[in-house]
Short mmCIF file of C-alpha atoms and ligand atoms in Angstrom, two decimals:
data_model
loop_
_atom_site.label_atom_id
_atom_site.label_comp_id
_atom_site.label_asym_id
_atom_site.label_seq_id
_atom_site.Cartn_x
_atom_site.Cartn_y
_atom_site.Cartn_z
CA UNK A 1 20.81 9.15 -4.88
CA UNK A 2 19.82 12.93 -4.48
CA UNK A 3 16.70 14.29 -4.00
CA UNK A 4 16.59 16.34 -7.06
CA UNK A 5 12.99 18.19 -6.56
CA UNK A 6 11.04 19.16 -3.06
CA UNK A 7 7.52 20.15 -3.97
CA UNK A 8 4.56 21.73 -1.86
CA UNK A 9 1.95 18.83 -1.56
CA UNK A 10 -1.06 21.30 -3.14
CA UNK A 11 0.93 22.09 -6.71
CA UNK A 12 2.34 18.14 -6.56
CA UNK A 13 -1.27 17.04 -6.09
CA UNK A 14 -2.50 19.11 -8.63
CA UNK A 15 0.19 18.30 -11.27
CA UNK A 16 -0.33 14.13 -10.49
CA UNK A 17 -4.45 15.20 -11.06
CA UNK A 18 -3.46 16.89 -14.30
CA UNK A 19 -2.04 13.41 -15.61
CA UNK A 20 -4.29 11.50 -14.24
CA UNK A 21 -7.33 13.58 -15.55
CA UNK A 22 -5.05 13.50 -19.20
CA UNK A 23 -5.73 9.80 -18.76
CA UNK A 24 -9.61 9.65 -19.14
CA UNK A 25 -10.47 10.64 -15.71
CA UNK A 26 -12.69 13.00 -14.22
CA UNK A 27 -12.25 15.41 -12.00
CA UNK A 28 -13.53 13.55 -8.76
CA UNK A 29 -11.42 10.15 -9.63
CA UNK A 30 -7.95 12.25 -10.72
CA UNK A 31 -7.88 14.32 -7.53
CA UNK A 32 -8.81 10.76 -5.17
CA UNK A 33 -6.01 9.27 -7.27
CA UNK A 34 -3.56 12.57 -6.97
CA UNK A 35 -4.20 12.67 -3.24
CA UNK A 36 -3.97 9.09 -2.47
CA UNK A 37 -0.55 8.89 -3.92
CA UNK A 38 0.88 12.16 -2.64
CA UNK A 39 0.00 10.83 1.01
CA UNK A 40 1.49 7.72 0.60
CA UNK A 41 4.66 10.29 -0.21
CA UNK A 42 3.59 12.44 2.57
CA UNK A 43 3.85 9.14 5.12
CA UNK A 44 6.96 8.12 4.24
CA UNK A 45 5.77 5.83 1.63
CA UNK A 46 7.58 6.61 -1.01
CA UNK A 47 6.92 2.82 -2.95
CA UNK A 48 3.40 3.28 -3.19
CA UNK A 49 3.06 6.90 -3.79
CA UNK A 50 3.50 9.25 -7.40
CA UNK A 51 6.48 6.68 -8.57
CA UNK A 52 3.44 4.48 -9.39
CA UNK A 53 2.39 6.69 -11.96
CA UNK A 54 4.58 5.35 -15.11
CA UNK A 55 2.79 1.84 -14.24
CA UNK A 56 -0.77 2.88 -14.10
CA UNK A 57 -0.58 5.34 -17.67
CA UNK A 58 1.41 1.99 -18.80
CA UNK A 59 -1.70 -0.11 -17.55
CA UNK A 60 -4.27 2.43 -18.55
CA UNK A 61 -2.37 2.09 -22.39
CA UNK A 62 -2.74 -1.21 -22.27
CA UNK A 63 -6.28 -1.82 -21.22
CA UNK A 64 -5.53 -3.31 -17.87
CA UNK A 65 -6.89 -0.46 -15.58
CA UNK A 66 -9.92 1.82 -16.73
CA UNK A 67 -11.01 5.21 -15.76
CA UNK A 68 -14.10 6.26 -14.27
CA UNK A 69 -15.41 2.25 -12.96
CA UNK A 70 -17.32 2.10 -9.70
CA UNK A 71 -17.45 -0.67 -7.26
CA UNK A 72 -20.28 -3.17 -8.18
CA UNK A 73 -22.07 -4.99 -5.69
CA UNK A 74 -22.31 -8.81 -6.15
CA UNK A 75 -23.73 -9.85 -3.02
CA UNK A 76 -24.84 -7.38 -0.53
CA UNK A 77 -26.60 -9.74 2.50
CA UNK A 78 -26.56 -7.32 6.26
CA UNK A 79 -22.71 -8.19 7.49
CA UNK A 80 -21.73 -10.04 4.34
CA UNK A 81 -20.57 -7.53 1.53
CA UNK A 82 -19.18 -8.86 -1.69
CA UNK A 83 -17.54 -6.38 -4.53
CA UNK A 84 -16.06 -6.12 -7.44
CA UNK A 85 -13.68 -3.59 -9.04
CA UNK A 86 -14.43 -3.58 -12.24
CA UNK A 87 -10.10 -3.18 -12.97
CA UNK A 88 -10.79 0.66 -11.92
CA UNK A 89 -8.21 3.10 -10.28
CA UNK A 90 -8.15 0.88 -6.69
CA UNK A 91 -7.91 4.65 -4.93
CA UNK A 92 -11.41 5.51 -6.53
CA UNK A 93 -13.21 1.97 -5.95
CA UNK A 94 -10.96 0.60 -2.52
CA UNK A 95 -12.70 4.55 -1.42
CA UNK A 96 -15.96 3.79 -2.88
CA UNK A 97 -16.08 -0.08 -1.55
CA UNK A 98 -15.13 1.21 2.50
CA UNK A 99 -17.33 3.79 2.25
CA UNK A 100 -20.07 1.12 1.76
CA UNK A 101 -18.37 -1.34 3.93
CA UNK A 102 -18.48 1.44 7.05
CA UNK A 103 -22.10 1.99 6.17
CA UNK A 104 -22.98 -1.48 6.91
CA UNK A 105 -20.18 -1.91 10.17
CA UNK A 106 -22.04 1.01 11.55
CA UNK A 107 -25.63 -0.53 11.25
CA UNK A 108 -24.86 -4.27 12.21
CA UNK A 109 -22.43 -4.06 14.19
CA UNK A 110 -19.47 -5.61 11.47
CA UNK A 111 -18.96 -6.22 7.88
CA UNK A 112 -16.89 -8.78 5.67
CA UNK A 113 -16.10 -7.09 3.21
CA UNK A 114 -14.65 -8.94 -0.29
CA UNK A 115 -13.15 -7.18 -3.03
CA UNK A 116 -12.01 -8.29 -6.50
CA UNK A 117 -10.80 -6.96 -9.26
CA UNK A 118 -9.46 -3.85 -8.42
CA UNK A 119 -6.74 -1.77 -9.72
CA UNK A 120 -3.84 -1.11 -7.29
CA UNK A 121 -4.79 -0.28 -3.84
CA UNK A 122 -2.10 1.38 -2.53
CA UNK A 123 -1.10 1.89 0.77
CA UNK A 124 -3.48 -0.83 2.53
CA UNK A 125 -3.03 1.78 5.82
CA UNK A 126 -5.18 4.51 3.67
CA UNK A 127 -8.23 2.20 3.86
CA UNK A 128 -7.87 1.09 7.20
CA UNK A 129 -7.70 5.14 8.26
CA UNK A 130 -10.89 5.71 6.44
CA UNK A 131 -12.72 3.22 8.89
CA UNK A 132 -10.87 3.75 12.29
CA UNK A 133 -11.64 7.70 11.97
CA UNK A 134 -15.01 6.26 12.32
CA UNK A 135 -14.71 4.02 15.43
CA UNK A 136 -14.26 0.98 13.84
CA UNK A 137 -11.22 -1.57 13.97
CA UNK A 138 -10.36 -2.13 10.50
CA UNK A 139 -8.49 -5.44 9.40
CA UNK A 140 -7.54 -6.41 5.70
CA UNK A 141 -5.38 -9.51 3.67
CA UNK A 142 -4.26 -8.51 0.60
CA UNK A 143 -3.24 -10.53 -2.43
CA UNK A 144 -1.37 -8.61 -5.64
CA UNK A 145 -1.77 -9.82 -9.25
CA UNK A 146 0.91 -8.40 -10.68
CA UNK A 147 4.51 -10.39 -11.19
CA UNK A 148 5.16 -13.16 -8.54
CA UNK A 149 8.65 -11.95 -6.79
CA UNK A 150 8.43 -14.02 -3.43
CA UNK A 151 9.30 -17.32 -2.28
CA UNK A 152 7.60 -19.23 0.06
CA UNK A 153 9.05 -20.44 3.32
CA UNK A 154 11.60 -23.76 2.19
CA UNK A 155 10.79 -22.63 -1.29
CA UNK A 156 13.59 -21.70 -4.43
CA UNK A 157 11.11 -20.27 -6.70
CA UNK A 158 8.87 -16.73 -6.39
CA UNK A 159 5.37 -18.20 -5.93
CA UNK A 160 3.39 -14.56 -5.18
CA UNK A 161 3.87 -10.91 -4.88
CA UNK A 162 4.49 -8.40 -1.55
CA UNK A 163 0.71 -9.72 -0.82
CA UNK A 164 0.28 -6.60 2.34
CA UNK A 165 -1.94 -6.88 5.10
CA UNK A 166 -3.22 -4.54 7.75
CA UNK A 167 -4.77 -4.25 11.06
CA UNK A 168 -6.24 -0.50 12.10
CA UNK A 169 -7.54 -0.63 15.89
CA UNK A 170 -9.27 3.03 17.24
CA UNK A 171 -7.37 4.05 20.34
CA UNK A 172 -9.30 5.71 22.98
CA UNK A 173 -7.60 9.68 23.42
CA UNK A 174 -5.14 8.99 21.69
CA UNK A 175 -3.70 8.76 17.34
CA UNK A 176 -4.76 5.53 16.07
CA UNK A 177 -2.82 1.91 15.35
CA UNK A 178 -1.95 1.03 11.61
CA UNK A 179 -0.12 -1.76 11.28
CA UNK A 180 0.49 -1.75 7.83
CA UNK A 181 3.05 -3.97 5.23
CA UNK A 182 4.14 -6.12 2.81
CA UNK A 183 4.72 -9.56 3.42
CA UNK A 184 7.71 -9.82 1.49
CA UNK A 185 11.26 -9.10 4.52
CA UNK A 186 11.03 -5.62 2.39
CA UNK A 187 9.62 -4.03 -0.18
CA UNK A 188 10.41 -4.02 -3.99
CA UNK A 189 10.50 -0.54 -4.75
CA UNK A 190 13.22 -0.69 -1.87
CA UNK A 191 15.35 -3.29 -3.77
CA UNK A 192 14.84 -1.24 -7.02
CA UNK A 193 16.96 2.09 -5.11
CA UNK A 194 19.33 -0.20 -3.69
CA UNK A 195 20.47 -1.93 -7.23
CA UNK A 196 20.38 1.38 -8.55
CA UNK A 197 22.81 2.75 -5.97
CA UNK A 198 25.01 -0.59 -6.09
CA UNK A 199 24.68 -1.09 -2.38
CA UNK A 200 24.10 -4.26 -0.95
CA UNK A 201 21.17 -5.82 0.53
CA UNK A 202 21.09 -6.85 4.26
CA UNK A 203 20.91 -10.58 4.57
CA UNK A 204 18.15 -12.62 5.16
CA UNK A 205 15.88 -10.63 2.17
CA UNK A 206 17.07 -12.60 -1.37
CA UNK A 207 17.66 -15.50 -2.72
CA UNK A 208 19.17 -15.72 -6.32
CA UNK A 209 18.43 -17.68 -9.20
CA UNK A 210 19.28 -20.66 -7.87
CA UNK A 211 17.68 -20.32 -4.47
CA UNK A 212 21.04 -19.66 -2.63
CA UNK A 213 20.95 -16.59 -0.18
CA UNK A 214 22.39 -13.14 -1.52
CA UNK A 215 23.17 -9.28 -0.80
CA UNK A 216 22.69 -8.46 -4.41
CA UNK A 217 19.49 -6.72 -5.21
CA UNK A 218 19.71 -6.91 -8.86
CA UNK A 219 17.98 -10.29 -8.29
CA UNK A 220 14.79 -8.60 -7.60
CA UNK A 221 15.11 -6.53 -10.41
CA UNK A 222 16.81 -7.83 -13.36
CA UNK A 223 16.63 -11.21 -14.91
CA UNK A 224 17.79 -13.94 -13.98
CA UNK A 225 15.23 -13.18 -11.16
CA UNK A 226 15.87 -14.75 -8.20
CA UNK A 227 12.98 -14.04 -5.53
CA UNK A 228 12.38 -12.03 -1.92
CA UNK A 229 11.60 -13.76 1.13
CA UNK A 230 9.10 -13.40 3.11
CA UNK A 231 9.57 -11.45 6.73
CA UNK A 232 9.97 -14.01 9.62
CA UNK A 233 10.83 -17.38 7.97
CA UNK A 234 7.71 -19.42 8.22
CA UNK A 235 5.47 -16.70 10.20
CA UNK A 236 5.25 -14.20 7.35
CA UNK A 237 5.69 -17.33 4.26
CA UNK A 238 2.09 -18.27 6.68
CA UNK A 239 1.13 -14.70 6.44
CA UNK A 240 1.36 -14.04 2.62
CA UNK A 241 -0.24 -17.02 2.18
CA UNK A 242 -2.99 -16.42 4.07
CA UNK A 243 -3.13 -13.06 2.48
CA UNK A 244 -3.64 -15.03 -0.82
CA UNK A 245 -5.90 -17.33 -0.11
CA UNK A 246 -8.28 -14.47 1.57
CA UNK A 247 -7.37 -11.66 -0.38
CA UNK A 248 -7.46 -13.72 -3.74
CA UNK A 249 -9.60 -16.96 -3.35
CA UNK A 250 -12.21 -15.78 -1.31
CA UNK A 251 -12.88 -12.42 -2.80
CA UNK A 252 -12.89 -14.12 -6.02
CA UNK A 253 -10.67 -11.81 -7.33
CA UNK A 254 -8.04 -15.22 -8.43
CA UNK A 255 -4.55 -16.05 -6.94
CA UNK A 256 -1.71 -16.08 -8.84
CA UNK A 257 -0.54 -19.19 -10.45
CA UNK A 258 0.89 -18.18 -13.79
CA UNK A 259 4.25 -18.04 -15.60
CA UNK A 260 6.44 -14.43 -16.03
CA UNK A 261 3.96 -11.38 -17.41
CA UNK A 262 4.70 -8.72 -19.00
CA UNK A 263 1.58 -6.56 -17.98
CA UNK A 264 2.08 -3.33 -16.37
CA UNK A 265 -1.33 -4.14 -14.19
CA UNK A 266 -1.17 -4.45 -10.47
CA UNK A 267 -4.56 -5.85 -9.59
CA UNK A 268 -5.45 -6.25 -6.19
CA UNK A 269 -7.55 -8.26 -4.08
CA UNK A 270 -8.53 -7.69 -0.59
CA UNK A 271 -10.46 -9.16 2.54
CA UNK A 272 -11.76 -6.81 4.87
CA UNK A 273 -13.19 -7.10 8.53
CA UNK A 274 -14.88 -4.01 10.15
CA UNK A 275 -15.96 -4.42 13.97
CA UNK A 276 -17.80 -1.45 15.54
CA UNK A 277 -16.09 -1.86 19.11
CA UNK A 278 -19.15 0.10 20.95
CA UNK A 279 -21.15 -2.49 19.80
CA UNK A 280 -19.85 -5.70 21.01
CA UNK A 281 -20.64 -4.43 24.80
CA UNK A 282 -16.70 -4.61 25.73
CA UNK A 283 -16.12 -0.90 25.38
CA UNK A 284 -15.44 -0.78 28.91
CA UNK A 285 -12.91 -2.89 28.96
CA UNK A 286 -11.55 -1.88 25.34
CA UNK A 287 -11.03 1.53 26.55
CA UNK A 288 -9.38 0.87 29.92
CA UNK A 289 -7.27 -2.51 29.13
CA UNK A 290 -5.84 -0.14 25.69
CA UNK A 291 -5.08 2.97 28.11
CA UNK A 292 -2.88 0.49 30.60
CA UNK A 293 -1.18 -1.37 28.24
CA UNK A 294 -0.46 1.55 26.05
CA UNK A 295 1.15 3.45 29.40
CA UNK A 296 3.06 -0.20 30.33
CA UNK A 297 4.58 -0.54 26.72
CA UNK A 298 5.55 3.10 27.00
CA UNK A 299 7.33 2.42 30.43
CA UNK A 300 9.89 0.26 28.77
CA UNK A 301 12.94 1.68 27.86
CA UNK A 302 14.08 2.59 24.57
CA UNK A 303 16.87 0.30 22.80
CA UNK A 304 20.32 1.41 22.04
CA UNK A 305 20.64 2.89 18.90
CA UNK A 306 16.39 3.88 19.76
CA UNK A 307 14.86 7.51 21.39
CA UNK A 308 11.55 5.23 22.27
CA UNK A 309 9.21 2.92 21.81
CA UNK A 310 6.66 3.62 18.76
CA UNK A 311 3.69 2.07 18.05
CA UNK A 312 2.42 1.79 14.18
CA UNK A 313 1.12 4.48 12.82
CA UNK A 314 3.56 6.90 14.94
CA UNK A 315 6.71 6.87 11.74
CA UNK A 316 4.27 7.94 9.48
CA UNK A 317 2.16 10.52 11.69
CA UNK A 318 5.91 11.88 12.23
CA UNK A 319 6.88 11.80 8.56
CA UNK A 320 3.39 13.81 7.72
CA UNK A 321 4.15 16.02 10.24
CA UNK A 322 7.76 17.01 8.20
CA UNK A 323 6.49 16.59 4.45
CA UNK A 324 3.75 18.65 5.45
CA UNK A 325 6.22 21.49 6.85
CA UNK A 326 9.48 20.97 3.93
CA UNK A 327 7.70 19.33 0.91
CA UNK A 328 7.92 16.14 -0.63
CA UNK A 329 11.25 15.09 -1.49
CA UNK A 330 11.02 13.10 -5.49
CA UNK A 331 14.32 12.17 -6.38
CA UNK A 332 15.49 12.58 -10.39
CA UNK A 333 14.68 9.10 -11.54
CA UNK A 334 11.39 8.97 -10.37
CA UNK A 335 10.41 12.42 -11.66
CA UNK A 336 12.14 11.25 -15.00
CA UNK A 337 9.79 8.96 -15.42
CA UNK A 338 6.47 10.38 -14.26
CA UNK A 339 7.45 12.80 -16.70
CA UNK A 340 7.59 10.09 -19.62
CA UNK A 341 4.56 8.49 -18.42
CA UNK A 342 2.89 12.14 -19.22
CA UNK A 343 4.66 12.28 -22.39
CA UNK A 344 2.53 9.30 -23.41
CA UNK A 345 -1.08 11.13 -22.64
CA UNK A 346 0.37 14.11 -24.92
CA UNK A 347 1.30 16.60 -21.92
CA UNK A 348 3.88 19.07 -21.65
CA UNK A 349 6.70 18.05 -19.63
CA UNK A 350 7.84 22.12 -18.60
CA UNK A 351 4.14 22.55 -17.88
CA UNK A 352 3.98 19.78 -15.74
CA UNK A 353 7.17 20.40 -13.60
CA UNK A 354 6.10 24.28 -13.35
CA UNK A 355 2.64 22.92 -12.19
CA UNK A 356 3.89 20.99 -9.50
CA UNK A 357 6.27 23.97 -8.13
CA UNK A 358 4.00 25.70 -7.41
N1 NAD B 1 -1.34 -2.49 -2.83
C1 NAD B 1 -0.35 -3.35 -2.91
O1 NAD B 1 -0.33 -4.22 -3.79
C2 NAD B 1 0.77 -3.32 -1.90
C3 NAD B 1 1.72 -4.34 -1.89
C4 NAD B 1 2.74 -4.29 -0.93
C5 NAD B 1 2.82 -3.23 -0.03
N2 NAD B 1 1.86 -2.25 -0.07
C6 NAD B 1 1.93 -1.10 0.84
O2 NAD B 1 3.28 -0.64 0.92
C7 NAD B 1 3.43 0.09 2.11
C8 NAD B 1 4.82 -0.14 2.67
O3 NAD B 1 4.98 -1.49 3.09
P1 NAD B 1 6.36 -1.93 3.81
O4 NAD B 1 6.32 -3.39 3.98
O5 NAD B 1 7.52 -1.31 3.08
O6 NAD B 1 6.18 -1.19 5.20
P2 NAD B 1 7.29 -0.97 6.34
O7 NAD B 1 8.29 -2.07 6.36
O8 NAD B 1 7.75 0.44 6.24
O9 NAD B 1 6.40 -1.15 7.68
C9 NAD B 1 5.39 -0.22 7.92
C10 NAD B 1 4.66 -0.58 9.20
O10 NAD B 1 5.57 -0.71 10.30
C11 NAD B 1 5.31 0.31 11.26
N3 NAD B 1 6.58 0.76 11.80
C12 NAD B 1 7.66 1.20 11.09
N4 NAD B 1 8.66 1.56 11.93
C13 NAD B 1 8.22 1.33 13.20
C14 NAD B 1 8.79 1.51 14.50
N5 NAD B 1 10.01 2.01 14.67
N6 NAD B 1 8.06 1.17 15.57
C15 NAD B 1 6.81 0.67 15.42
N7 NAD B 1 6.19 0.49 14.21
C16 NAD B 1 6.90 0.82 13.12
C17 NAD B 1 4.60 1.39 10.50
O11 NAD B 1 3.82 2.22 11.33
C18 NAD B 1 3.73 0.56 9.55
O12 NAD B 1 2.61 0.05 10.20
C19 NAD B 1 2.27 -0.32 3.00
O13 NAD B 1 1.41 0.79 3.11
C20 NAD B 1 1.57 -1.45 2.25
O14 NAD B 1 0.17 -1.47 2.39
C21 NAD B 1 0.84 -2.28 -0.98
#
């Protein structure tokens, strides 16, 4: 599929805030939300960036996300920090709860940090950014009420969604580490491009309706659903589960154990652990153990088919580094819709598209 539009990421961010702002938010809330989603775009990210605008107007129509919530506190004890979300915009309240989170990190030394009941998250990377740019190593489970699309390791039937998790570790001179994904072998919105294309999936990612393995995506995306798999075999089944019982149990925020819904929602619930690395006395260490292996990993010669070893965070830094430069490429179908989803809050579709030109 063509890209049909490349916009500047100022006029795309402003024409996302318009909507979102048409929605019931204010000003402060529709430009986190408008920025949030234009830099998961500008990383790469194109699953988790303005494409998930149709969903949230759809959820905000429906009474399943609402403008303008903060994060509440429920328990706030020195390290132990326990939110909830209120089922506002997650970019406004996931900003709002690491912003407390950090606070405390920086003062005792760590935080665990639960959070329930927010609207979508996003990328889980954005959060973890917030608290390494501060010093602090930045780890999160994940758990998304929303439609359950994956199986579990030995498993026929989707038991949970692409539950993501996320580790964020400071380097010393040098652009951070984000490790940052979805449990799931790959992601939905990936599955969604490929069944609209017609191509085929590469094996190992789908079974179909009756558990058997396939290379047709429209399992994941028309019924008779079939379900994803999880990356690894057992290791990431181990992974999203862990990512539910953390990210879902513990924050309080529920696990999903329900039939087929129909709810445009995407609630998320997440488990975060901030360590301030200066404080644990290791720093030392930290700083000259990270510098040597970093230099020894870099030593090792790139793969055929590869130009070098990267570490996460580097595909993204690179892909900011191009969006920033030629735009963000939305192809037609996406912008289709996000024009639709603006439809619904009564605004001008010309308007819009002129807005985000620039
Ligand atoms: N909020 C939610 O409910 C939800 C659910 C699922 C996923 N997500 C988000 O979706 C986004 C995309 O997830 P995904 O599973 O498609 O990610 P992905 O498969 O693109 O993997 C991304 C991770 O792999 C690293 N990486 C990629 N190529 C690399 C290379 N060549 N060398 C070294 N590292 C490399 C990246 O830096 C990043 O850390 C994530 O930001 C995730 O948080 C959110």
């Amino acid at each position: 599929m063509a890209d049909a539009f490349t916009f500047p990421v100022e006029p795309l961010t402003r024409a996302i805030e318009a909507i979102v702002g048409a929605g019931g938010s204010d000003a402060r809330e529709a430009r986190l939300v408008a920025e949030n989603l234009v830099t998961a775009n500008l990383l790469g990210h194109d699953s988790h960036g303005i494409g998930m605008i149709p969903r949230y107007v759809d959820a905000l129509l429906e009474g399943g996300l609402e403008p303008n919530r903060h994060a509440r506190a429920t328990l706030d004890a020195g390290t132990l920090l326990a939110l909830d979300g209120c089922k506002g915009y997650g970019q406004a309240i996931g900003r709002e709860a690491m912003q407390m989170a950090i606070e405390r990190a920086k003062r005792h030394g760590s935080c665990v940090m639960t959070l329930a009941n927010s609207h979508h998250l996003g990328r889980i990377g954005h959060w973890a950014e917030m608290a390494v740019a501060e010093g602090l190593v930045s780890i999160h489970f994940v758990n998304v009420i929303s439609h359950a699309r994956v199986a579990p390791y030995g498993g026929r039937d989707a038991r949970f969604g692409t539950n993501p998790c996320c580790i964020g570790v400071p380097l010393p001179g040098e652009a951070p580490f984000i490790l940052d994904y979805a449990t799931s072998a790959v992601a939905q919105g990936k599955l969604r491009v490929a069944h609209n294309k017609g191509e085929k999936v590469p094996p190992g990612r789908l079974i179909d309706d009756q558990g058997r393995p396939t290379d047709d995506p429209r399992y994941a995306v028309v019924p008779p659903y079939g379900a994803m798999l999880p990356f690894g075999e057992h290791k990431g089944s181990g992974m999203a589960l862990a990512c539910e019982l953390l990210g879902g149990a513990l924050t309080g925020g529920g696990t999903w154990h329900y039939g087929e819904s129909t709810k445009q929602r995407v609630m998320n619930g997440m488990l975060t652990i901030l360590i301030d690395p200066a404080r644990l006395g290791t720093a030392p260490a930290f700083e000259r153990e990270t510098r040597a292996f970093l230099d020894w990993l870099r030593q090792g010669r790139a793969a055929p088919g590869f130009d070098k070893v990267r570490i996460a965070g580097d595909p993204e830094r690179e892909y900011r580094a191009k969006r920033s430069r030629d735009g963000v490429p939305v192809d037609a179908t996406t912008w289709g819709e996000i024009e639709k989803a603006a439809g619904k809050l009564k605004l001008d579709a010309a308007a819009l598209r002129r807005l985000a030109e620039g």
